[in-house]
């Protein structure tokens, strides 16, 4: 059983772009943070909302306060990848997501990481997660909780 | 006499970042548009204004309507480059810039290009260039005009 | 009849990433060149080869010699886009592609452009397109030719 | 006394590019990893070598194995920043760097982070740091050591 089978992670697929490689012949390491964001947005979609609407309709931005990546094996040009994302922590004004980047078809773990976020307004003031969205995220948290242990 | 000596071009220097290379061992071609923008902003600074202020204080954005690049020789990691920029056309609501990317110390021409812009508000409505800025840009246009011919 | 119906264009779909936006609230203009490359690679796949194999197995790189983009309407965060790509010119050592970026679901034309390429080796020497690949590209050229006029 | 005065950190200056902002009106968070790399390369230059030469002449790449960033305050378009970098750990085949991103002119701490690296060959095999370079890095480590504690 791989770690991603233990929980209900959101999954989204992408293909490595030429622009994402560097002269070492592998993906430049900052791109994994961009992919994490793609995974995060798809998790939101899986739980019923569009992150775009959160920003537009509620004046609420999930500002990144911390990011961490462990690079296991390099991703390469044209690799097809799955970004696995789960919500690991949910508080009134903050959240934390976990990620795994896996390669198809062999499911090799290329990288894992986490990002922490605080909810702010467009002018940068800390605010609570809008209730309607907090509810949907609570659902995401429950389904990503480890079933036993 | 090189082409950049004929006019009064703005010059700004930058060093190629590892992130800007690709697996062919050269700079990925979209980055030249980012460098053109660096050159454009420095031209504004040379003629007395901060592009940031234009956006903030006047609700005026120089939206890109067209871009063209000719790639002559590849830029490589850690190359020191000079971006030469001149204002080539100035109308009440539109402008055009020309660019040359040259490598130090040999002054080799790596790329040249142009961008066309229209002035819009934050909500996307076309507007005229604010008078105070139009005046400074008129100065830039005059000084970049070919002295004879 | 839209322009993309006249020919047999390759199509690939992508969603705008947050990282691709800028502070004007729209996609930063250099990203269209990255998307064109995504379209180009999918056209290759449609005609039977993986661009990655071309580089790896044949020591042949499609180096960009010229790029041009016309921006019609801004792409925005989370927009779903279709990149339409066709091969417009094929010579022994050079090619030219045309692109259209259209938004779903309204098929609005956001941008169009072209890129010209020359085939080079990893060390930068100009070379001819490997015969096997030239054959597949000839097929792409024929199918993208306008049926009548 | 700020933390950067306690040690001998390398310093390099850069200006935030428009392309580095996102629609929240601040710098997109992955760009800090690119800036860390700019700082790392300048630290190498400060201690007598060009990272480019390390890759070219020694078949040695400082592959990133881990990265961490804490975001304190957002960097914004056109901000002038100083990237402070110091070598925090040096082993036969691995290194660790620390970073601070500070804004000019107020020296506000915008972000801090670290990256861990392993030395590999172009084909991905782990190798030791070439002796000549290890020597220069040892110097960097000594000068970045806290003078007393």
mmCIF file of C-alpha atoms in Angstrom, chain B:
data_model
loop_
_atom_site.group_PDB
_atom_site.id
_atom_site.type_symbol
_atom_site.label_atom_id
_atom_site.label_comp_id
_atom_site.label_asym_id
_atom_site.label_seq_id
_atom_site.Cartn_x
_atom_site.Cartn_y
_atom_site.Cartn_z
ATOM 1 C CA UNK B 1 29.042 51.629 -36.182
ATOM 2 C CA UNK B 2 26.575 49.228 -34.617
ATOM 3 C CA UNK B 3 22.860 49.859 -34.835
ATOM 4 C CA UNK B 4 22.661 50.771 -31.171
ATOM 5 C CA UNK B 5 25.044 53.661 -31.654
ATOM 6 C CA UNK B 6 22.821 55.373 -34.162
ATOM 7 C CA UNK B 7 20.195 56.234 -31.581
ATOM 8 C CA UNK B 8 19.962 57.007 -27.942
ATOM 9 C CA UNK B 9 18.821 53.660 -26.567
ATOM 10 C CA UNK B 10 18.178 52.981 -22.901
ATOM 11 C CA UNK B 11 20.410 50.270 -21.534
ATOM 12 C CA UNK B 12 19.964 47.875 -18.689
ATOM 13 C CA UNK B 13 22.141 45.017 -17.622
ATOM 14 C CA UNK B 14 21.139 41.588 -16.355
ATOM 15 C CA UNK B 15 22.675 38.196 -15.792
ATOM 16 C CA UNK B 16 21.083 34.989 -17.110
ATOM 17 C CA UNK B 17 19.563 32.893 -14.328
ATOM 18 C CA UNK B 18 19.739 29.114 -14.156
ATOM 19 C CA UNK B 19 15.921 29.047 -14.041
ATOM 20 C CA UNK B 20 15.882 30.716 -17.461
ATOM 21 C CA UNK B 21 17.749 27.886 -19.200
ATOM 22 C CA UNK B 22 16.146 24.782 -20.690
ATOM 23 C CA UNK B 23 17.351 21.274 -21.402
ATOM 24 C CA UNK B 24 18.856 22.357 -24.733
ATOM 25 C CA UNK B 25 21.450 24.174 -22.570
ATOM 26 C CA UNK B 26 20.348 27.647 -23.663
ATOM 27 C CA UNK B 27 17.865 30.261 -22.477
ATOM 28 C CA UNK B 28 14.244 29.268 -23.095
ATOM 29 C CA UNK B 29 12.891 31.623 -25.746
ATOM 30 C CA UNK B 30 9.957 33.102 -23.810
ATOM 31 C CA UNK B 31 12.348 34.757 -21.338
ATOM 32 C CA UNK B 32 13.386 37.356 -23.892
ATOM 33 C CA UNK B 33 9.906 38.886 -23.559
ATOM 34 C CA UNK B 34 10.488 39.183 -19.806
ATOM 35 C CA UNK B 35 13.822 40.902 -20.470
ATOM 36 C CA UNK B 36 12.180 43.266 -22.964
ATOM 37 C CA UNK B 37 9.843 44.287 -20.161
ATOM 38 C CA UNK B 38 12.839 44.927 -17.895
ATOM 39 C CA UNK B 39 14.282 47.144 -20.639
ATOM 40 C CA UNK B 40 10.988 48.978 -21.117
ATOM 41 C CA UNK B 41 10.718 49.766 -17.424
ATOM 42 C CA UNK B 42 14.283 51.077 -17.334
ATOM 43 C CA UNK B 43 13.581 53.302 -20.340
ATOM 44 C CA UNK B 44 10.675 54.799 -18.370
ATOM 45 C CA UNK B 45 12.984 55.361 -15.407
ATOM 46 C CA UNK B 46 15.545 57.023 -17.711
ATOM 47 C CA UNK B 47 12.879 59.487 -18.832
ATOM 48 C CA UNK B 48 11.730 60.414 -15.390
ATOM 49 C CA UNK B 49 9.010 58.084 -14.274
ATOM 50 C CA UNK B 50 8.415 54.823 -12.531
ATOM 51 C CA UNK B 51 6.116 52.517 -14.475
ATOM 52 C CA UNK B 52 4.723 51.383 -11.125
ATOM 53 C CA UNK B 53 3.464 54.910 -10.448
ATOM 54 C CA UNK B 54 1.791 55.077 -13.837
ATOM 55 C CA UNK B 55 -0.276 52.012 -12.910
ATOM 56 C CA UNK B 56 -0.943 53.062 -9.330
ATOM 57 C CA UNK B 57 -1.596 56.771 -9.671
ATOM 58 C CA UNK B 58 -3.194 57.021 -13.084
ATOM 59 C CA UNK B 59 -5.127 53.772 -13.548
ATOM 60 C CA UNK B 60 -3.177 53.251 -16.762
ATOM 61 C CA UNK B 61 -1.677 49.929 -17.875
ATOM 62 C CA UNK B 62 0.534 49.523 -20.978
ATOM 63 C CA UNK B 63 -1.147 46.371 -22.223
ATOM 64 C CA UNK B 64 0.842 44.352 -24.782
ATOM 65 C CA UNK B 65 -1.002 43.946 -28.092
ATOM 66 C CA UNK B 66 1.783 42.449 -30.139
ATOM 67 C CA UNK B 67 5.268 41.024 -29.601
ATOM 68 C CA UNK B 68 7.914 39.826 -32.009
ATOM 69 C CA UNK B 69 11.362 38.365 -31.379
ATOM 70 C CA UNK B 70 14.139 37.351 -33.766
ATOM 71 C CA UNK B 71 16.628 35.004 -32.157
ATOM 72 C CA UNK B 72 20.151 35.364 -33.572
ATOM 73 C CA UNK B 73 22.424 33.497 -31.152
ATOM 74 C CA UNK B 74 21.495 31.723 -27.927
ATOM 75 C CA UNK B 75 21.983 33.371 -24.545
ATOM 76 C CA UNK B 76 23.478 30.981 -22.015
ATOM 77 C CA UNK B 77 23.520 30.556 -18.262
ATOM 78 C CA UNK B 78 25.459 33.249 -16.408
ATOM 79 C CA UNK B 79 25.925 35.398 -19.527
ATOM 80 C CA UNK B 80 25.901 39.073 -18.736
ATOM 81 C CA UNK B 81 23.551 40.857 -21.121
ATOM 82 C CA UNK B 82 22.603 44.389 -22.024
ATOM 83 C CA UNK B 83 19.026 45.059 -23.031
ATOM 84 C CA UNK B 84 18.875 48.075 -25.359
ATOM 85 C CA UNK B 85 15.452 49.663 -25.614
ATOM 86 C CA UNK B 86 14.073 52.583 -27.549
ATOM 87 C CA UNK B 87 10.635 54.042 -28.037
ATOM 88 C CA UNK B 88 9.834 53.756 -31.744
ATOM 89 C CA UNK B 89 6.299 55.080 -31.937
ATOM 90 C CA UNK B 90 4.060 57.165 -29.701
ATOM 91 C CA UNK B 91 0.413 57.881 -30.306
ATOM 92 C CA UNK B 92 -2.313 59.207 -28.013
ATOM 93 C CA UNK B 93 -3.271 55.731 -26.808
ATOM 94 C CA UNK B 94 -0.570 53.419 -28.163
ATOM 95 C CA UNK B 95 3.204 52.949 -28.194
ATOM 96 C CA UNK B 96 5.807 50.714 -29.778
ATOM 97 C CA UNK B 97 9.218 49.759 -28.413
ATOM 98 C CA UNK B 98 12.249 48.193 -30.098
ATOM 99 C CA UNK B 99 14.788 46.011 -28.325
ATOM 100 C CA UNK B 100 18.199 44.479 -28.801
ATOM 101 C CA UNK B 101 19.701 41.884 -26.486
ATOM 102 C CA UNK B 102 23.490 42.019 -26.570
ATOM 103 C CA UNK B 103 26.047 39.927 -24.718
ATOM 104 C CA UNK B 104 28.956 41.258 -22.732
ATOM 105 C CA UNK B 105 31.827 41.663 -23.233
ATOM 106 C CA UNK B 106 31.753 41.000 -26.996
ATOM 107 C CA UNK B 107 28.561 42.996 -27.733
ATOM 108 C CA UNK B 108 27.229 40.112 -29.875
ATOM 109 C CA UNK B 109 23.609 40.630 -30.920
ATOM 110 C CA UNK B 110 21.657 37.691 -29.486
ATOM 111 C CA UNK B 111 18.120 38.800 -30.261
ATOM 112 C CA UNK B 112 16.060 41.736 -31.385
ATOM 113 C CA UNK B 113 12.382 42.422 -31.185
ATOM 114 C CA UNK B 114 9.514 44.782 -30.712
ATOM 115 C CA UNK B 115 6.386 45.121 -28.644
ATOM 116 C CA UNK B 116 3.258 47.168 -29.318
ATOM 117 C CA UNK B 117 1.091 48.433 -26.477
ATOM 118 C CA UNK B 118 -2.238 50.061 -25.914
ATOM 119 C CA UNK B 119 -3.076 52.073 -22.817
ATOM 120 C CA UNK B 120 -5.956 50.618 -20.814
ATOM 121 C CA UNK B 121 -7.554 51.095 -17.396
ATOM 122 C CA UNK B 122 -7.562 48.373 -14.724
ATOM 123 C CA UNK B 123 -10.974 47.310 -16.008
ATOM 124 C CA UNK B 124 -9.705 46.983 -19.575
ATOM 125 C CA UNK B 125 -11.116 50.118 -21.185
ATOM 126 C CA UNK B 126 -8.850 51.837 -23.752
ATOM 127 C CA UNK B 127 -7.722 55.257 -22.578
ATOM 128 C CA UNK B 128 -5.223 57.921 -23.595
ATOM 129 C CA UNK B 129 -1.735 58.136 -22.118
ATOM 130 C CA UNK B 130 -1.903 60.477 -19.094
ATOM 131 C CA UNK B 131 -0.571 63.935 -20.214
ATOM 132 C CA UNK B 132 2.291 64.097 -17.720
ATOM 133 C CA UNK B 133 3.591 60.699 -18.898
ATOM 134 C CA UNK B 134 2.927 61.428 -22.576
ATOM 135 C CA UNK B 135 5.229 64.417 -22.190
ATOM 136 C CA UNK B 136 8.085 62.324 -20.761
ATOM 137 C CA UNK B 137 7.599 59.683 -23.451
ATOM 138 C CA UNK B 138 7.663 62.370 -26.168
ATOM 139 C CA UNK B 139 11.109 63.268 -24.865
ATOM 140 C CA UNK B 140 12.118 59.580 -25.144
ATOM 141 C CA UNK B 141 10.818 59.438 -28.699
ATOM 142 C CA UNK B 142 12.762 62.521 -29.770
ATOM 143 C CA UNK B 143 16.023 61.315 -28.307
ATOM 144 C CA UNK B 144 15.633 57.909 -29.894
ATOM 145 C CA UNK B 145 14.936 59.381 -33.346
ATOM 146 C CA UNK B 146 17.637 58.708 -35.903
ATOM 147 C CA UNK B 147 19.699 61.934 -36.120
ATOM 148 C CA UNK B 148 19.810 62.024 -39.888
ATOM 149 C CA UNK B 149 18.493 60.151 -42.936
#
